[in-house]
């Protein structure tokens, strides 16, 4: 791992480096360099190998850096961040923060990783998390109110993520209830909220955000749903993941603070503007039945409103999934 890290560091400028140059700098053989390059390719890292010139990354790589992220946070950030950790490899930033939260880690705390070996999505799905390509971020927030009062928080997270994306120039994306971040019906990002603590007392939430920044095309088959990345939306790269991380943290902290004070109601209008199902025929799949109707946005608690033949019905979170009729 450390060797791979060192080679990536050398290639991070996006320029060609010969096998010999890399071997000399690392003090290992060219064959060993070749093996490391193969392992990086297997992890989905896009490296071009050209005879006579050497190796180069498809795009320069900006490593995640704690100090750069801290320096780029909003000056007037509502609440000081207790800790920001950047990991190279981790199983899952959510799993990690949930276990630290159980041991009393103060909030707000942030964990980012260059790559996840067991990234988790909603409904037990696997979140494909290749090294250095995308953003994998989790934020721990402690609430003095009980978990029941937090319905709507997952929608608030979607609004905060959208605000962050928009300040970076992303356009035309919307939200699919409760919080899928989509562009042209493809997944640009996902949000996984996990709760812990007392059900009738102080509790905490870990909000995990995965954003596709520059997903290697070689991983297309590993992803079980239509996807898109920021590079495609913006029509350019490279994208500063440090800046993106700082924007996300600033927006989430500001939105969670506002939610704590005023509840979901103050986000409702903005969420409804981003709602991809508004006024469209939708099908909501529940564990043992499905409901068809027209999407009518959400109410003040974040519950989904569907106009069916029986009138307006409201549905809360859980294992509900929503399909858009195209
Ligand atoms: C979804 O299925 O839409 C939610 C995906 C959430 C993925 C993120 S990546 C950072 C954090 N760590 C995880 O293991 N999952 C979340």
PDB file of N, CA and C in Angstrom, residues 90-130:
ATOM      1  N   UNK A  90     -10.002   2.724   3.799  1.00  0.00           N
ATOM      2  CA  UNK A  90     -10.857   2.437   4.951  1.00  0.00           C
ATOM      3  C   UNK A  90     -11.918   1.464   4.476  1.00  0.00           C
ATOM      4  N   UNK A  91     -12.572   0.745   5.399  1.00  0.00           N
ATOM      5  CA  UNK A  91     -13.692  -0.096   4.939  1.00  0.00           C
ATOM      6  C   UNK A  91     -14.836   0.815   4.499  1.00  0.00           C
ATOM      7  N   UNK A  92     -15.312   1.645   5.438  1.00  0.00           N
ATOM      8  CA  UNK A  92     -16.395   2.579   5.122  1.00  0.00           C
ATOM      9  C   UNK A  92     -16.292   3.761   6.088  1.00  0.00           C
ATOM     10  N   UNK A  93     -16.363   4.961   5.565  1.00  0.00           N
ATOM     11  CA  UNK A  93     -16.270   6.150   6.435  1.00  0.00           C
ATOM     12  C   UNK A  93     -17.466   6.181   7.394  1.00  0.00           C
ATOM     13  N   UNK A  94     -18.626   5.665   6.963  1.00  0.00           N
ATOM     14  CA  UNK A  94     -19.797   5.633   7.854  1.00  0.00           C
ATOM     15  C   UNK A  94     -19.587   4.643   8.997  1.00  0.00           C
ATOM     16  N   UNK A  95     -19.137   3.427   8.643  1.00  0.00           N
ATOM     17  CA  UNK A  95     -18.903   2.404   9.669  1.00  0.00           C
ATOM     18  C   UNK A  95     -17.913   2.933  10.693  1.00  0.00           C
ATOM     19  N   UNK A  96     -16.859   3.575  10.200  1.00  0.00           N
ATOM     20  CA  UNK A  96     -15.813   4.092  11.082  1.00  0.00           C
ATOM     21  C   UNK A  96     -16.375   5.147  12.037  1.00  0.00           C
ATOM     22  N   UNK A  97     -17.105   6.125  11.502  1.00  0.00           N
ATOM     23  CA  UNK A  97     -17.612   7.203  12.378  1.00  0.00           C
ATOM     24  C   UNK A  97     -18.678   6.697  13.339  1.00  0.00           C
ATOM     25  N   UNK A  98     -19.497   5.718  12.899  1.00  0.00           N
ATOM     26  CA  UNK A  98     -20.506   5.156  13.806  1.00  0.00           C
ATOM     27  C   UNK A  98     -19.812   4.486  14.989  1.00  0.00           C
ATOM     28  N   UNK A  99     -18.709   3.786  14.726  1.00  0.00           N
ATOM     29  CA  UNK A  99     -18.058   3.106  15.853  1.00  0.00           C
ATOM     30  C   UNK A  99     -17.339   4.121  16.742  1.00  0.00           C
ATOM     31  N   UNK A 100     -16.788   5.177  16.146  1.00  0.00           N
ATOM     32  CA  UNK A 100     -16.159   6.225  16.976  1.00  0.00           C
ATOM     33  C   UNK A 100     -17.214   6.972  17.787  1.00  0.00           C
ATOM     34  N   UNK A 101     -18.399   7.157  17.185  1.00  0.00           N
ATOM     35  CA  UNK A 101     -19.475   7.875  17.887  1.00  0.00           C
ATOM     36  C   UNK A 101     -19.890   7.094  19.134  1.00  0.00           C
ATOM     37  N   UNK A 102     -19.968   5.761  18.997  1.00  0.00           N
ATOM     38  CA  UNK A 102     -20.342   4.916  20.155  1.00  0.00           C
ATOM     39  C   UNK A 102     -19.345   5.081  21.288  1.00  0.00           C
ATOM     40  N   UNK A 103     -18.088   5.395  20.927  1.00  0.00           N
ATOM     41  CA  UNK A 103     -17.047   5.569  21.964  1.00  0.00           C
ATOM     42  C   UNK A 103     -16.983   7.018  22.438  1.00  0.00           C
ATOM     43  N   UNK A 104     -17.930   7.849  22.019  1.00  0.00           N
ATOM     44  CA  UNK A 104     -18.005   9.206  22.569  1.00  0.00           C
ATOM     45  C   UNK A 104     -17.337  10.298  21.749  1.00  0.00           C
ATOM     46  N   UNK A 105     -16.946  10.009  20.513  1.00  0.00           N
ATOM     47  CA  UNK A 105     -16.313  11.060  19.686  1.00  0.00           C
ATOM     48  C   UNK A 105     -17.220  12.294  19.618  1.00  0.00           C
ATOM     49  N   UNK A 106     -16.702  13.481  19.963  1.00  0.00           N
ATOM     50  CA  UNK A 106     -17.560  14.674  19.889  1.00  0.00           C
ATOM     51  C   UNK A 106     -17.852  15.074  18.439  1.00  0.00           C
ATOM     52  N   UNK A 107     -18.992  15.698  18.230  1.00  0.00           N
ATOM     53  CA  UNK A 107     -19.356  16.180  16.897  1.00  0.00           C
ATOM     54  C   UNK A 107     -19.178  17.682  16.839  1.00  0.00           C
ATOM     55  N   UNK A 108     -19.289  18.327  15.687  1.00  0.00           N
ATOM     56  CA  UNK A 108     -19.295  17.672  14.395  1.00  0.00           C
ATOM     57  C   UNK A 108     -17.904  17.115  14.073  1.00  0.00           C
ATOM     58  N   UNK A 109     -17.891  15.869  13.600  1.00  0.00           N
ATOM     59  CA  UNK A 109     -16.628  15.233  13.215  1.00  0.00           C
ATOM     60  C   UNK A 109     -16.775  14.727  11.782  1.00  0.00           C
ATOM     61  N   UNK A 110     -15.671  14.823  11.044  1.00  0.00           N
ATOM     62  CA  UNK A 110     -15.724  14.451   9.622  1.00  0.00           C
ATOM     63  C   UNK A 110     -14.685  13.376   9.350  1.00  0.00           C
ATOM     64  N   UNK A 111     -15.052  12.429   8.507  1.00  0.00           N
ATOM     65  CA  UNK A 111     -14.089  11.412   8.069  1.00  0.00           C
ATOM     66  C   UNK A 111     -14.176  11.309   6.542  1.00  0.00           C
ATOM     67  N   UNK A 112     -13.011  11.401   5.913  1.00  0.00           N
ATOM     68  CA  UNK A 112     -12.944  11.248   4.452  1.00  0.00           C
ATOM     69  C   UNK A 112     -11.958  10.133   4.132  1.00  0.00           C
ATOM     70  N   UNK A 113     -12.144   9.495   2.996  1.00  0.00           N
ATOM     71  CA  UNK A 113     -11.174   8.484   2.591  1.00  0.00           C
ATOM     72  C   UNK A 113     -10.938   8.576   1.092  1.00  0.00           C
ATOM     73  N   UNK A 114      -9.692   8.246   0.702  1.00  0.00           N
ATOM     74  CA  UNK A 114      -9.378   8.209  -0.740  1.00  0.00           C
ATOM     75  C   UNK A 114     -10.063   7.016  -1.392  1.00  0.00           C
ATOM     76  N   UNK A 115     -10.204   5.919  -0.632  1.00  0.00           N
ATOM     77  CA  UNK A 115     -10.867   4.729  -1.178  1.00  0.00           C
ATOM     78  C   UNK A 115     -11.543   3.949  -0.067  1.00  0.00           C
ATOM     79  N   UNK A 116     -12.653   3.262  -0.394  1.00  0.00           N
ATOM     80  CA  UNK A 116     -13.349   2.429   0.587  1.00  0.00           C
ATOM     81  C   UNK A 116     -13.405   0.999   0.055  1.00  0.00           C
ATOM     82  N   UNK A 117     -13.106   0.041   0.940  1.00  0.00           N
ATOM     83  CA  UNK A 117     -13.167  -1.352   0.494  1.00  0.00           C
ATOM     84  C   UNK A 117     -14.556  -1.945   0.723  1.00  0.00           C
ATOM     85  N   UNK A 118     -15.349  -1.325   1.598  1.00  0.00           N
ATOM     86  CA  UNK A 118     -16.704  -1.846   1.867  1.00  0.00           C
ATOM     87  C   UNK A 118     -17.673  -0.678   1.992  1.00  0.00           C
ATOM     88  N   UNK A 119     -17.654   0.194   0.963  1.00  0.00           N
ATOM     89  CA  UNK A 119     -18.550   1.348   0.958  1.00  0.00           C
ATOM     90  C   UNK A 119     -19.994   0.877   0.974  1.00  0.00           C
ATOM     91  N   UNK A 120     -20.817   1.506   1.790  1.00  0.00           N
ATOM     92  CA  UNK A 120     -22.198   1.048   1.935  1.00  0.00           C
ATOM     93  C   UNK A 120     -23.194   2.052   1.376  1.00  0.00           C
ATOM     94  N   UNK A 121     -24.193   1.535   0.659  1.00  0.00           N
ATOM     95  CA  UNK A 121     -25.257   2.370   0.120  1.00  0.00           C
ATOM     96  C   UNK A 121     -26.554   2.082   0.840  1.00  0.00           C
ATOM     97  N   UNK A 122     -27.630   2.719   0.417  1.00  0.00           N
ATOM     98  CA  UNK A 122     -28.931   2.472   1.029  1.00  0.00           C
ATOM     99  C   UNK A 122     -29.422   1.086   0.639  1.00  0.00           C
ATOM    100  N   UNK A 123     -30.313   0.563   1.454  1.00  0.00           N
ATOM    101  CA  UNK A 123     -30.931  -0.743   1.233  1.00  0.00           C
ATOM    102  C   UNK A 123     -29.895  -1.852   1.023  1.00  0.00           C
ATOM    103  N   UNK A 124     -28.851  -1.787   1.826  1.00  0.00           N
ATOM    104  CA  UNK A 124     -27.850  -2.853   1.830  1.00  0.00           C
ATOM    105  C   UNK A 124     -26.980  -2.930   0.592  1.00  0.00           C
ATOM    106  N   UNK A 125     -27.033  -1.901  -0.240  1.00  0.00           N
ATOM    107  CA  UNK A 125     -26.239  -1.943  -1.473  1.00  0.00           C
ATOM    108  C   UNK A 125     -24.770  -1.642  -1.197  1.00  0.00           C
ATOM    109  N   UNK A 126     -23.938  -2.034  -2.154  1.00  0.00           N
ATOM    110  CA  UNK A 126     -22.499  -1.770  -2.085  1.00  0.00           C
ATOM    111  C   UNK A 126     -22.238  -0.470  -2.829  1.00  0.00           C
ATOM    112  N   UNK A 127     -21.372   0.396  -2.263  1.00  0.00           N
ATOM    113  CA  UNK A 127     -21.060   1.664  -2.933  1.00  0.00           C
ATOM    114  C   UNK A 127     -19.655   1.567  -3.526  1.00  0.00           C
ATOM    115  N   UNK A 128     -19.583   1.547  -4.832  1.00  0.00           N
ATOM    116  CA  UNK A 128     -18.292   1.391  -5.509  1.00  0.00           C
ATOM    117  C   UNK A 128     -17.420   2.626  -5.224  1.00  0.00           C
ATOM    118  N   UNK A 129     -16.233   2.405  -4.632  1.00  0.00           N
ATOM    119  CA  UNK A 129     -15.439   3.522  -4.101  1.00  0.00           C
ATOM    120  C   UNK A 129     -13.964   3.434  -4.501  1.00  0.00           C
ATOM    121  N   UNK A 130     -13.659   3.554  -5.798  1.00  0.00           N
ATOM    122  CA  UNK A 130     -12.259   3.437  -6.207  1.00  0.00           C
ATOM    123  C   UNK A 130     -11.389   4.557  -5.635  1.00  0.00           C
TER     124      UNK A 130
END
